[in-house]
Structures are given as structure tokens and as C-alpha cells.
Amino acid sequence: MIRIFTLLALLMPYVLISQSSKVKKASKLAEDVESKVIEWRHDFHQNPELSNREFETAKKIETHLKELGLKVQTKVAHTGVVGILETGKPGPVVGLRADIDALPVTERVELPYASKVKSEYNNVETGVMHACGHDTHIAIMMGVAEVLTKMKSDLKGTYKFIFQPAEEGAPRGEEGGAELMVKEGVLKNPDVDVIFGLHISAQTTIGQINYRPEGIMAAADQFYITVKGKQTHGSRPWGGVDPVVASAQIINSLQTIVSRQTDLTKEAAVISVGMIQGGVRNNIIPEEVKMIGTIRTLDVQMQDLIHEKMKHMVPLVAESFGAEAEIDINKGVPVTYNDPELTEWAVPVLKNTIGSSNLNEIKAITGAEDFAFFANEIPGFYYFIGGCPKDVNPAEAAPHHTPDFYVDDAGMKTGLMSMINLAIEYSETKSQIH
């Protein structure tokens, strides 16, 4: 039997020609909605909310989807919103996903719509910022929903708009994100056939799209380490056991697992400590230090090996200083996997949307994305759109998750048109097979 995506590939030339009128109509509607997309983006940027706390964000999304006349589900995975567009004609169910949460980052970018929001994260007061571009993702998907709804009579199948909370990770002790959405059945009723997702990139020039078949982003695991010593006066360190010094050595030693004990010719790997807490006063050596961090891997065997070595190393390093240490590793997000055949199908659609010279196949990225949980269940395709202004060197642009992160409004048009065209073309192509 010829595989379905092979059939899709054979039908692509016919479909792209037959769909030209629909593409033109979609392009015109996208131009009409672009100014609203930018306004929505500014509003979400100015009013960011942390993971599992996206209450007002969800209300705004819900209101928009209901105004479009879509079937709307709320409180999915706590604060998620799902809109369903039924065309009334036979065809596939296409999933389109946008993440909606912000980060505990204090914004430094001087913008008229900069975030001034304050909150608390891990018992620390912090600013809140869309420092990863999720504000643009929400606005783009709201625009996609509006365009496809206006084209309902021209389309086939069903479209499921999935606005996902907590992509950055639920607070410790809580469930959330794509994993919880899948558990709650977001890919069912109606059953989703394929799913598309995008991410804006501050290190990619506006108008460009980056993609990769198979693994495009890394698995991300969290680790928690508690180092226990014996409290003493800072002037008499010999009177106790210093967990701060032991922690410093643990942090340094962890890096040797990657640099000296892992085959980096196979895939990249990263171990990073992101937070360390201990002590309350300059002249008191504390009794305990806690730290948390992330592990990034692109290979399951390497992932297991690194976990094993960390669990072995941490207690022994602490013991060498007379301290004790406990380590807990939680498996988090798996590798984000682009279905190879769906990717092969998507490439001509993207070339037709932005031009061949603007489409780039890239190497895997050590960042992580919980879109992976969707793509583990059904064929998925995830890609990056450019958000870096054309007069800025992408290599010099502020990274994601930093106070200076910035993506330009002009980058959202690529996201809007690429997602619309993928959705329309897939529905039409699959319908031809039926």
C-alpha cells in the first residue's frame, strides 16, 4: 500500500495550483487582520501571566473565539482554551497550537507596551515578561482563527485551535502544559489527524523560516539538589560543614559529565544550574543549600547515562566535604520530533508561502518545547519564524528568556501566512485522497 504522505506528495502540484485562489483570498484576509494581530500582541505583552495563571489571557482568547462563532472549550489543563471550526464538509481534523504563558523576567526593553507586571515565583519577587515570544504566538493564532473562519465556506474538514498554557513548565507540585492537555483528551473529540506549531525567533531574520525533520529540539529534564552541612559562624568554618563550598564543587563537577564522560560526537548535551539558595547572613555558614537546574539531551540513551552519572556523582562529591546531598531528577519534556513525511509535505507549502531562499533547514536546538507531547501522539510539524529586524545582526540579538529579549511586530506576518497555508493545503490535500 502506498503510504498516505507519499500520496500527499504526489498530489501536491495539483493541489497548489487548485488552491491558488484560496491562497490569494487568505493572503488578502491576512493583510486585513494584521493590524489587529499587532494590537493583540501589544496587549498580551503588556499584561503577561505566569504558567498555570493565565486567567485574563484565557478570557481574552475565549472572547475572540466566541465572537467568531466557534465552539469553545475553556479551563483545559487549568487555563487552556480550545476553539473548533467545523466547515461541514468531509476532511481531516487539523490541530493548530499556540502557547500562552510568560516568564518570571523583568523587562528592560524600552517599549510603549513594555510589561510592568510584578509577581512572585519560587518565593522570589520578580517581574513578568513575555520573554520568549508567546504573546506573538497567541496573536498569530487568533488571526489564523479569524481568517479561516471567514473562509469557512471555501474550506474542508475541521480546524482545532489549541491555546496551551504552561509551556514554560507548571509550578513545582502542579501539572500543566501540553502533557496535561493530552491527558485531558485535547486531541480527541474530534480526533486530530496532524498538528502544526510555530515559534518566533529573535535570532532569525524577519521573513525567514527554519525547520528540521525528525528531532528539532531537545528533551528537558529538571533536577533538584539539596546539600546539607552543619551551621557555624562564618569566622570559624572549621566548626561546621560548609554546604556552600560543597555546592560549588558539585556544580563544577557536573560539567565534567558533559565534557569528559559523554560522547558529544553523537549529540549535544547540556547540564545547567539555574538557581542556588542558601544562607541568610554574611557571617553565618548555613546548614543547607538548595539548587535546581536543567538537563538537555537529544538522545534517549545519552539522557539515561547522564541521569545515572549525576545520581552517582552528587552524593559522593558532597561526602568528600563532609556534607550530605540528595538529588531528584524529574523527566520533563521529550525530544520535539517532526514527522519526516509530514515535514517533506510541508516544505513545498512553506516555499510557496515565503520563497525557497527564505526557508532554511537547521541543526537541532538544545532548547525544549512541550509541543513534543502532541507530536508524540500524532504526526506533528514544528518550525521557527524570524523576529529579528532586518537591520540587526541576529547573532547580536538578545537571547530568549532574558530582560532584553525583543522580536519585531513585522515578523508575525510570516507566522500568520505560513500557518494559514499549512492548514488550508493539508485539509485540501487530504480531502483529495478521500
GROMACS .gro file of C-alpha atoms in nm:
model
  434
    1MET     CA    1   0.000   0.000   0.000
    2ILE     CA    2   0.130   0.346  -0.086
    3ARG     CA    3   0.173   0.543   0.235
    4ILE     CA    4  -0.057   0.837   0.284
    5PHE     CA    5   0.212   1.104   0.286
    6THR     CA    6   0.355   0.966  -0.038
    7LEU     CA    7   0.012   1.021  -0.189
    8LEU     CA    8   0.012   1.370  -0.044
    9ALA     CA    9   0.345   1.442  -0.209
   10LEU     CA   10   0.220   1.314  -0.547
   11LEU     CA   11  -0.087   1.535  -0.523
   12MET     CA   12   0.098   1.849  -0.415
   13PRO     CA   13   0.147   2.009  -0.761
   14TYR     CA   14  -0.223   1.972  -0.839
   15VAL     CA   15  -0.329   2.099  -0.502
   16LEU     CA   16  -0.103   2.405  -0.506
   17ILE     CA   17  -0.243   2.503  -0.845
   18SER     CA   18  -0.606   2.434  -0.749
   19GLN     CA   19  -0.561   2.618  -0.423
   20SER     CA   20  -0.412   2.936  -0.569
   21SER     CA   21  -0.744   3.124  -0.548
   22LYS     CA   22  -0.786   3.023  -0.185
   23VAL     CA   23  -0.429   3.124  -0.107
   24LYS     CA   24  -0.488   3.463  -0.264
   25LYS     CA   25  -0.806   3.508  -0.064
   26ALA     CA   26  -0.629   3.401   0.255
   27SER     CA   27  -0.346   3.643   0.184
   28LYS     CA   28  -0.588   3.933   0.143
   29LEU     CA   29  -0.773   3.843   0.465
   30ALA     CA   30  -0.439   3.810   0.647
   31GLU     CA   31  -0.342   4.160   0.536
   32ASP     CA   32  -0.674   4.290   0.665
   33VAL     CA   33  -0.629   4.128   1.007
   34GLU     CA   34  -0.256   4.204   1.052
   35SER     CA   35  -0.312   4.536   1.233
   36LYS     CA   36  -0.543   4.364   1.482
   37VAL     CA   37  -0.287   4.088   1.534
   38ILE     CA   38  -0.029   4.352   1.626
   39GLU     CA   39  -0.272   4.521   1.868
   40TRP     CA   40  -0.348   4.189   2.034
   41ARG     CA   41   0.022   4.116   2.063
   42HIS     CA   42   0.088   4.450   2.236
   43ASP     CA   43  -0.194   4.389   2.482
   44PHE     CA   44  -0.072   4.041   2.573
   45HIS     CA   45   0.285   4.167   2.601
   46GLN     CA   46   0.182   4.443   2.837
   47ASN     CA   47  -0.026   4.205   3.051
   48PRO     CA   48   0.173   3.882   3.080
   49GLU     CA   49   0.080   3.598   3.314
   50LEU     CA   50   0.288   3.311   3.450
   51SER     CA   51   0.232   2.941   3.379
   52ASN     CA   52  -0.099   2.799   3.504
   53ARG     CA   53  -0.202   3.153   3.598
   54GLU     CA   54  -0.304   3.280   3.253
   55PHE     CA   55  -0.656   3.370   3.367
   56GLU     CA   56  -0.704   3.706   3.192
   57THR     CA   57  -0.515   3.587   2.884
   58ALA     CA   58  -0.755   3.293   2.855
   59LYS     CA   59  -1.059   3.519   2.890
   60LYS     CA   60  -0.941   3.739   2.601
   61ILE     CA   61  -0.882   3.435   2.380
   62GLU     CA   62  -1.220   3.288   2.474
   63THR     CA   63  -1.399   3.613   2.394
   64HIS     CA   64  -1.237   3.635   2.050
   65LEU     CA   65  -1.314   3.274   1.956
   66LYS     CA   66  -1.675   3.306   2.068
   67GLU     CA   67  -1.715   3.626   1.866
   68LEU     CA   68  -1.602   3.425   1.563
   69GLY     CA   69  -1.880   3.177   1.633
   70LEU     CA   70  -1.653   2.883   1.708
   71LYS     CA   71  -1.723   2.603   1.952
   72VAL     CA   72  -1.511   2.694   2.254
   73GLN     CA   73  -1.377   2.482   2.540
   74THR     CA   74  -1.224   2.655   2.842
   75LYS     CA   75  -1.029   2.552   3.152
   76VAL     CA   76  -0.848   2.283   2.956
   77ALA     CA   77  -0.538   2.191   3.156
   78HIS     CA   78  -0.637   2.468   3.402
   79THR     CA   79  -0.630   2.775   3.179
   80GLY     CA   80  -0.616   2.644   2.823
   81VAL     CA   81  -0.868   2.740   2.557
   82VAL     CA   82  -0.970   2.535   2.253
   83GLY     CA   83  -1.170   2.663   1.956
   84ILE     CA   84  -1.322   2.432   1.695
   85LEU     CA   85  -1.411   2.540   1.341
   86GLU     CA   86  -1.630   2.289   1.157
   87THR     CA   87  -1.669   2.354   0.785
   88GLY     CA   88  -1.944   2.097   0.741
   89LYS     CA   89  -1.751   1.927   0.461
   90PRO     CA   90  -1.559   1.597   0.487
   91GLY     CA   91  -1.191   1.627   0.556
   92PRO     CA   92  -0.919   1.590   0.820
   93VAL     CA   93  -0.905   1.748   1.164
   94VAL     CA   94  -0.608   1.985   1.167
   95GLY     CA   95  -0.464   2.093   1.501
   96LEU     CA   96  -0.302   2.437   1.531
   97ARG     CA   97  -0.128   2.519   1.858
   98ALA     CA   98  -0.011   2.837   2.033
   99ASP     CA   99   0.140   2.864   2.382
  100ILE     CA  100   0.019   3.148   2.606
  101ASP     CA  101   0.231   3.180   2.922
  102ALA     CA  102   0.502   3.432   3.016
  103LEU     CA  103   0.821   3.410   3.222
  104PRO     CA  104   0.949   3.542   3.559
  105VAL     CA  105   1.173   3.800   3.389
  106THR     CA  106   1.184   4.177   3.449
  107GLU     CA  107   1.168   4.359   3.115
  108ARG     CA  108   1.439   4.612   3.022
  109VAL     CA  109   1.331   4.682   2.665
  110GLU     CA  110   1.200   5.037   2.623
  111LEU     CA  111   0.867   4.986   2.450
  112PRO     CA  112   0.538   5.173   2.483
  113TYR     CA  113   0.379   4.834   2.556
  114ALA     CA  114   0.654   4.703   2.788
  115SER     CA  115   0.546   4.489   3.081
  116LYS     CA  116   0.537   4.647   3.428
  117VAL     CA  117   0.375   4.343   3.587
  118LYS     CA  118   0.520   4.209   3.912
  119SER     CA  119   0.461   3.869   4.070
  120GLU     CA  120   0.624   3.602   4.284
  121TYR     CA  121   0.798   3.293   4.153
  122ASN     CA  122   0.966   3.030   4.372
  123ASN     CA  123   0.909   3.264   4.668
  124VAL     CA  124   1.107   3.540   4.495
  125GLU     CA  125   0.951   3.871   4.382
  126THR     CA  126   1.005   3.918   4.010
  127GLY     CA  127   0.882   4.098   3.704
  128VAL     CA  128   0.676   3.908   3.449
  129MET     CA  129   0.756   3.929   3.078
  130HIS     CA  130   0.676   3.759   2.751
  131ALA     CA  131   1.049   3.697   2.716
  132CYS     CA  132   1.005   3.410   2.473
  133GLY     CA  133   0.753   3.550   2.227
  134HIS     CA  134   0.441   3.364   2.333
  135ASP     CA  135   0.250   3.691   2.307
  136THR     CA  136   0.314   3.682   1.933
  137HIS     CA  137   0.206   3.318   1.914
  138ILE     CA  138  -0.130   3.396   2.076
  139ALA     CA  139  -0.193   3.692   1.847
  140ILE     CA  140  -0.091   3.498   1.535
  141MET     CA  141  -0.323   3.209   1.620
  142MET     CA  142  -0.612   3.444   1.693
  143GLY     CA  143  -0.551   3.592   1.349
  144VAL     CA  144  -0.535   3.247   1.188
  145ALA     CA  145  -0.865   3.157   1.354
  146GLU     CA  146  -1.028   3.474   1.220
  147VAL     CA  147  -0.904   3.424   0.862
  148LEU     CA  148  -1.003   3.056   0.845
  149THR     CA  149  -1.344   3.133   0.995
  150LYS     CA  150  -1.406   3.397   0.727
  151MET     CA  151  -1.309   3.135   0.467
  152LYS     CA  152  -1.529   2.863   0.615
  153SER     CA  153  -1.740   2.819   0.301
  154ASP     CA  154  -1.422   2.762   0.094
  155LEU     CA  155  -1.266   2.507   0.327
  156LYS     CA  156  -1.299   2.138   0.410
  157GLY     CA  157  -1.261   1.939   0.728
  158THR     CA  158  -1.224   2.070   1.082
  159TYR     CA  159  -0.972   2.303   1.246
  160LYS     CA  160  -0.886   2.283   1.614
  161PHE     CA  161  -0.717   2.591   1.763
  162ILE     CA  162  -0.529   2.487   2.077
  163PHE     CA  163  -0.419   2.770   2.307
  164GLN     CA  164  -0.191   2.595   2.552
  165PRO     CA  165  -0.092   2.718   2.899
  166ALA     CA  166   0.226   2.645   3.095
  167GLU     CA  167   0.462   2.568   2.808
  168GLU     CA  168   0.743   2.705   3.025
  169GLY     CA  169   0.656   2.444   3.287
  170ALA     CA  170   0.394   2.425   3.559
  171PRO     CA  171   0.495   2.543   3.908
  172ARG     CA  172   0.651   2.265   4.114
  173GLY     CA  173   0.384   2.039   4.258
  174GLU     CA  174   0.137   2.118   3.977
  175GLU     CA  175   0.053   1.956   3.646
  176GLY     CA  176   0.015   2.159   3.331
  177GLY     CA  177   0.108   2.230   2.973
  178ALA     CA  178   0.078   2.007   2.668
  179GLU     CA  179   0.120   1.689   2.870
  180LEU     CA  180  -0.189   1.765   3.080
  181MET     CA  181  -0.383   1.876   2.772
  182VAL     CA  182  -0.313   1.539   2.611
  183LYS     CA  183  -0.417   1.358   2.930
  184GLU     CA  184  -0.742   1.551   2.930
  185GLY     CA  185  -0.812   1.449   2.570
  186VAL     CA  186  -0.744   1.767   2.374
  187LEU     CA  187  -0.653   1.559   2.068
  188LYS     CA  188  -0.986   1.374   2.084
  189ASN     CA  189  -1.349   1.464   2.009
  190PRO     CA  190  -1.288   1.530   1.726
  191ASP     CA  191  -0.972   1.326   1.684
  192VAL     CA  192  -0.689   1.540   1.548
  193ASP     CA  193  -0.503   1.396   1.246
  194VAL     CA  194  -0.198   1.625   1.243
  195ILE     CA  195  -0.078   1.924   1.443
  196PHE     CA  196   0.125   2.230   1.347
  197GLY     CA  197   0.311   2.467   1.579
  198LEU     CA  198   0.550   2.758   1.542
  199HIS     CA  199   0.789   2.966   1.750
  200ILE     CA  200   0.914   3.315   1.678
  201SER     CA  201   1.293   3.353   1.700
  202ALA     CA  202   1.492   3.660   1.800
  203GLN     CA  203   1.798   3.505   1.631
  204THR     CA  204   1.628   3.463   1.293
  205THR     CA  205   1.572   3.747   1.046
  206ILE     CA  206   1.216   3.857   0.969
  207GLY     CA  207   1.073   3.673   0.670
  208GLN     CA  208   1.277   3.358   0.728
  209ILE     CA  209   1.153   3.015   0.839
  210ASN     CA  210   1.376   2.748   0.994
  211TYR     CA  211   1.280   2.381   1.015
  212ARG     CA  212   1.428   2.035   1.060
  213PRO     CA  213   1.291   1.684   1.001
  214GLU     CA  214   1.291   1.445   1.298
  215GLY     CA  215   1.435   1.582   1.626
  216ILE     CA  216   1.435   1.964   1.616
  217MET     CA  217   1.450   2.044   1.990
  218ALA     CA  218   1.593   1.870   2.295
  219ALA     CA  219   1.442   1.679   2.583
  220ALA     CA  220   1.441   1.890   2.901
  221ASP     CA  221   1.460   1.742   3.250
  222GLN     CA  222   1.471   1.921   3.585
  223PHE     CA  223   1.696   1.834   3.876
  224TYR     CA  224   1.675   1.937   4.240
  225ILE     CA  225   1.976   1.908   4.473
  226THR     CA  226   1.979   1.963   4.848
  227VAL     CA  227   2.321   1.984   5.018
  228LYS     CA  228   2.319   1.950   5.396
  229GLY     CA  229   2.608   2.064   5.614
  230LYS     CA  230   2.647   2.190   5.971
  231GLN     CA  231   2.582   2.555   6.051
  232THR     CA  232   2.856   2.758   6.209
  233HIS     CA  233   2.989   3.112   6.247
  234GLY     CA  234   3.146   3.249   5.928
  235SER     CA  235   3.466   3.324   6.121
  236ARG     CA  236   3.501   2.958   6.229
  237PRO     CA  237   3.429   2.740   5.925
  238TRP     CA  238   3.614   2.451   6.087
  239GLY     CA  239   3.341   2.443   6.350
  240GLY     CA  240   3.087   2.314   6.099
  241VAL     CA  241   3.046   2.171   5.749
  242ASP     CA  242   3.013   2.428   5.471
  243PRO     CA  243   2.739   2.329   5.221
  244VAL     CA  244   2.814   2.637   5.007
  245VAL     CA  245   3.165   2.520   4.921
  246ALA     CA  246   3.039   2.166   4.865
  247SER     CA  247   2.769   2.302   4.633
  248ALA     CA  248   3.025   2.498   4.434
  249GLN     CA  249   3.227   2.182   4.378
  250ILE     CA  250   2.914   1.988   4.281
  251ILE     CA  251   2.830   2.250   4.018
  252ASN     CA  252   3.181   2.233   3.871
  253SER     CA  253   3.185   1.854   3.880
  254LEU     CA  254   2.854   1.824   3.698
  255GLN     CA  255   3.011   1.994   3.396
  256THR     CA  256   3.264   1.712   3.364
  257ILE     CA  257   2.981   1.468   3.294
  258VAL     CA  258   2.920   1.651   2.967
  259SER     CA  259   3.277   1.749   2.882
  260ARG     CA  260   3.455   1.427   2.986
  261GLN     CA  261   3.202   1.142   3.019
  262THR     CA  262   2.956   1.191   2.732
  263ASP     CA  263   3.013   1.119   2.362
  264LEU     CA  264   2.944   1.463   2.217
  265THR     CA  265   3.017   1.343   1.865
  266LYS     CA  266   2.679   1.169   1.884
  267GLU     CA  267   2.460   1.459   2.001
  268ALA     CA  268   2.486   1.773   2.211
  269ALA     CA  269   2.405   1.773   2.583
  270VAL     CA  270   2.381   2.042   2.848
  271ILE     CA  271   2.367   2.049   3.230
  272SER     CA  272   2.295   2.391   3.380
  273VAL     CA  273   2.225   2.506   3.736
  274GLY     CA  274   1.968   2.783   3.718
  275MET     CA  275   1.913   2.867   4.086
  276ILE     CA  276   2.107   2.826   4.409
  277GLN     CA  277   1.981   2.932   4.752
  278GLY     CA  278   2.142   2.913   5.092
  279GLY     CA  279   2.202   3.130   5.395
  280VAL     CA  280   2.053   3.450   5.532
  281ARG     CA  281   2.352   3.649   5.660
  282ASN     CA  282   2.708   3.732   5.559
  283ASN     CA  283   2.875   3.583   5.869
  284ILE     CA  284   2.674   3.263   5.905
  285ILE     CA  285   2.764   2.948   5.716
  286PRO     CA  286   2.421   2.791   5.655
  287GLU     CA  287   2.307   2.444   5.732
  288GLU     CA  288   2.160   2.381   5.389
  289VAL     CA  289   2.187   2.485   5.024
  290LYS     CA  290   1.935   2.408   4.755
  291MET     CA  291   1.979   2.429   4.380
  292ILE     CA  292   1.773   2.349   4.074
  293GLY     CA  293   1.875   2.310   3.712
  294THR     CA  294   1.806   2.166   3.371
  295ILE     CA  295   1.940   1.878   3.163
  296ARG     CA  296   1.910   1.896   2.783
  297THR     CA  297   1.962   1.592   2.562
  298LEU     CA  298   1.881   1.488   2.206
  299ASP     CA  299   1.930   1.114   2.251
  300VAL     CA  300   1.744   0.884   2.492
  301GLN     CA  301   2.049   0.669   2.574
  302MET     CA  302   2.258   0.978   2.650
  303GLN     CA  303   1.974   1.108   2.864
  304ASP     CA  304   1.971   0.790   3.075
  305LEU     CA  305   2.351   0.787   3.105
  306ILE     CA  306   2.367   1.149   3.226
  307HIS     CA  307   2.093   1.087   3.484
  308GLU     CA  308   2.279   0.784   3.616
  309LYS     CA  309   2.611   0.966   3.645
  310MET     CA  310   2.453   1.267   3.818
  311LYS     CA  311   2.284   1.048   4.076
  312HIS     CA  312   2.616   0.874   4.142
  313MET     CA  313   2.834   1.186   4.148
  314VAL     CA  314   2.639   1.436   4.359
  315PRO     CA  315   2.629   1.244   4.691
  316LEU     CA  316   2.994   1.143   4.660
  317VAL     CA  317   3.120   1.497   4.596
  318ALA     CA  318   2.922   1.622   4.897
  319GLU     CA  319   3.060   1.339   5.110
  320SER     CA  320   3.416   1.438   5.022
  321PHE     CA  321   3.346   1.770   5.202
  322GLY     CA  322   3.182   1.605   5.499
  323ALA     CA  323   2.835   1.706   5.376
  324GLU     CA  324   2.536   1.510   5.252
  325ALA     CA  325   2.346   1.563   4.929
  326GLU     CA  326   2.025   1.439   4.777
  327ILE     CA  327   1.938   1.468   4.409
  328ASP     CA  328   1.599   1.429   4.247
  329ILE     CA  329   1.567   1.424   3.867
  330ASN     CA  330   1.228   1.470   3.705
  331LYS     CA  331   1.187   1.373   3.342
  332GLY     CA  332   1.017   1.664   3.174
  333VAL     CA  333   0.969   1.734   2.806
  334PRO     CA  334   1.073   1.472   2.548
  335VAL     CA  335   1.252   1.549   2.221
  336THR     CA  336   1.038   1.759   1.985
  337TYR     CA  337   1.003   1.533   1.682
  338ASN     CA  338   0.894   1.645   1.336
  339ASP     CA  339   0.732   1.361   1.146
  340PRO     CA  340   0.964   1.314   0.844
  341GLU     CA  341   0.689   1.256   0.588
  342LEU     CA  342   0.475   1.542   0.716
  343THR     CA  343   0.785   1.763   0.707
  344GLU     CA  344   0.855   1.661   0.348
  345TRP     CA  345   0.496   1.752   0.263
  346ALA     CA  346   0.515   2.088   0.445
  347VAL     CA  347   0.835   2.212   0.278
  348PRO     CA  348   0.677   2.294  -0.063
  349VAL     CA  349   0.390   2.473   0.112
  350LEU     CA  350   0.634   2.692   0.303
  351LYS     CA  351   0.841   2.756  -0.009
  352ASN     CA  352   0.525   2.861  -0.188
  353THR     CA  353   0.445   3.094   0.103
  354ILE     CA  354   0.777   3.273   0.159
  355GLY     CA  355   1.004   3.171  -0.130
  356SER     CA  356   1.271   2.900  -0.140
  357SER     CA  357   1.553   3.137  -0.043
  358ASN     CA  358   1.382   3.217   0.288
  359LEU     CA  359   1.338   2.856   0.400
  360ASN     CA  360   1.630   2.703   0.591
  361GLU     CA  361   1.692   2.352   0.720
  362ILE     CA  362   1.879   2.381   1.051
  363LYS     CA  363   2.057   2.163   1.305
  364ALA     CA  364   1.883   2.054   1.625
  365ILE     CA  365   1.843   2.308   1.905
  366THR     CA  366   1.913   2.237   2.274
  367GLY     CA  367   1.610   2.441   2.375
  368ALA     CA  368   1.299   2.237   2.455
  369GLU     CA  369   0.932   2.257   2.367
  370ASP     CA  370   0.642   2.069   2.520
  371PHE     CA  371   0.479   2.065   2.176
  372ALA     CA  372   0.665   1.733   2.189
  373PHE     CA  373   0.378   1.578   2.386
  374PHE     CA  374   0.139   1.647   2.098
  375ALA     CA  375   0.388   1.522   1.838
  376ASN     CA  376   0.435   1.201   2.039
  377GLU     CA  377   0.067   1.121   1.985
  378ILE     CA  378   0.006   1.225   1.623
  379PRO     CA  379   0.220   1.347   1.330
  380GLY     CA  380   0.345   1.697   1.410
  381PHE     CA  381   0.541   1.970   1.238
  382TYR     CA  382   0.710   2.248   1.437
  383TYR     CA  383   0.908   2.537   1.290
  384PHE     CA  384   1.062   2.877   1.365
  385ILE     CA  385   0.973   3.215   1.215
  386GLY     CA  386   1.204   3.517   1.213
  387GLY     CA  387   1.151   3.802   1.458
  388CYS     CA  388   1.486   3.981   1.429
  389PRO     CA  389   1.469   4.318   1.246
  390LYS     CA  390   1.648   4.315   0.911
  391ASP     CA  391   1.889   4.589   1.020
  392VAL     CA  392   2.007   4.387   1.323
  393ASN     CA  393   2.267   4.109   1.320
  394PRO     CA  394   2.080   3.801   1.453
  395ALA     CA  395   2.397   3.686   1.631
  396GLU     CA  396   2.392   4.006   1.837
  397ALA     CA  397   2.021   3.997   1.925
  398ALA     CA  398   1.930   3.940   2.290
  399PRO     CA  399   1.853   3.572   2.359
  400HIS     CA  400   1.516   3.439   2.462
  401HIS     CA  401   1.439   3.431   2.837
  402THR     CA  402   1.638   3.749   2.901
  403PRO     CA  403   1.528   4.103   3.007
  404ASP     CA  404   1.640   4.246   2.671
  405PHE     CA  405   1.458   3.994   2.451
  406TYR     CA  406   1.286   4.161   2.158
  407VAL     CA  407   1.103   4.048   1.845
  408ASP     CA  408   0.958   4.287   1.591
  409ASP     CA  409   0.589   4.303   1.504
  410ALA     CA  410   0.675   4.266   1.135
  411GLY     CA  411   0.780   3.905   1.195
  412MET     CA  412   0.426   3.794   1.272
  413LYS     CA  413   0.305   3.814   0.912
  414THR     CA  414   0.523   3.515   0.819
  415GLY     CA  415   0.373   3.318   1.104
  416LEU     CA  416   0.020   3.418   1.009
  417MET     CA  417   0.051   3.323   0.641
  418SER     CA  418   0.255   3.006   0.692
  419MET     CA  419   0.013   2.864   0.947
  420ILE     CA  420  -0.291   2.956   0.736
  421ASN     CA  421  -0.143   2.796   0.424
  422LEU     CA  422  -0.034   2.479   0.603
  423ALA     CA  423  -0.383   2.439   0.744
  424ILE     CA  424  -0.565   2.505   0.416
  425GLU     CA  425  -0.331   2.297   0.198
  426TYR     CA  426  -0.331   1.999   0.432
  427SER     CA  427  -0.709   1.990   0.453
  428GLU     CA  428  -0.744   2.016   0.075
  429THR     CA  429  -0.473   1.759   0.001
  430LYS     CA  430  -0.609   1.504   0.247
  431SER     CA  431  -0.960   1.557   0.116
  432GLN     CA  432  -0.838   1.474  -0.238
  433ILE     CA  433  -0.728   1.132  -0.116
  434HIS     CA  434  -1.068   1.065   0.034
   0.00000   0.00000   0.00000
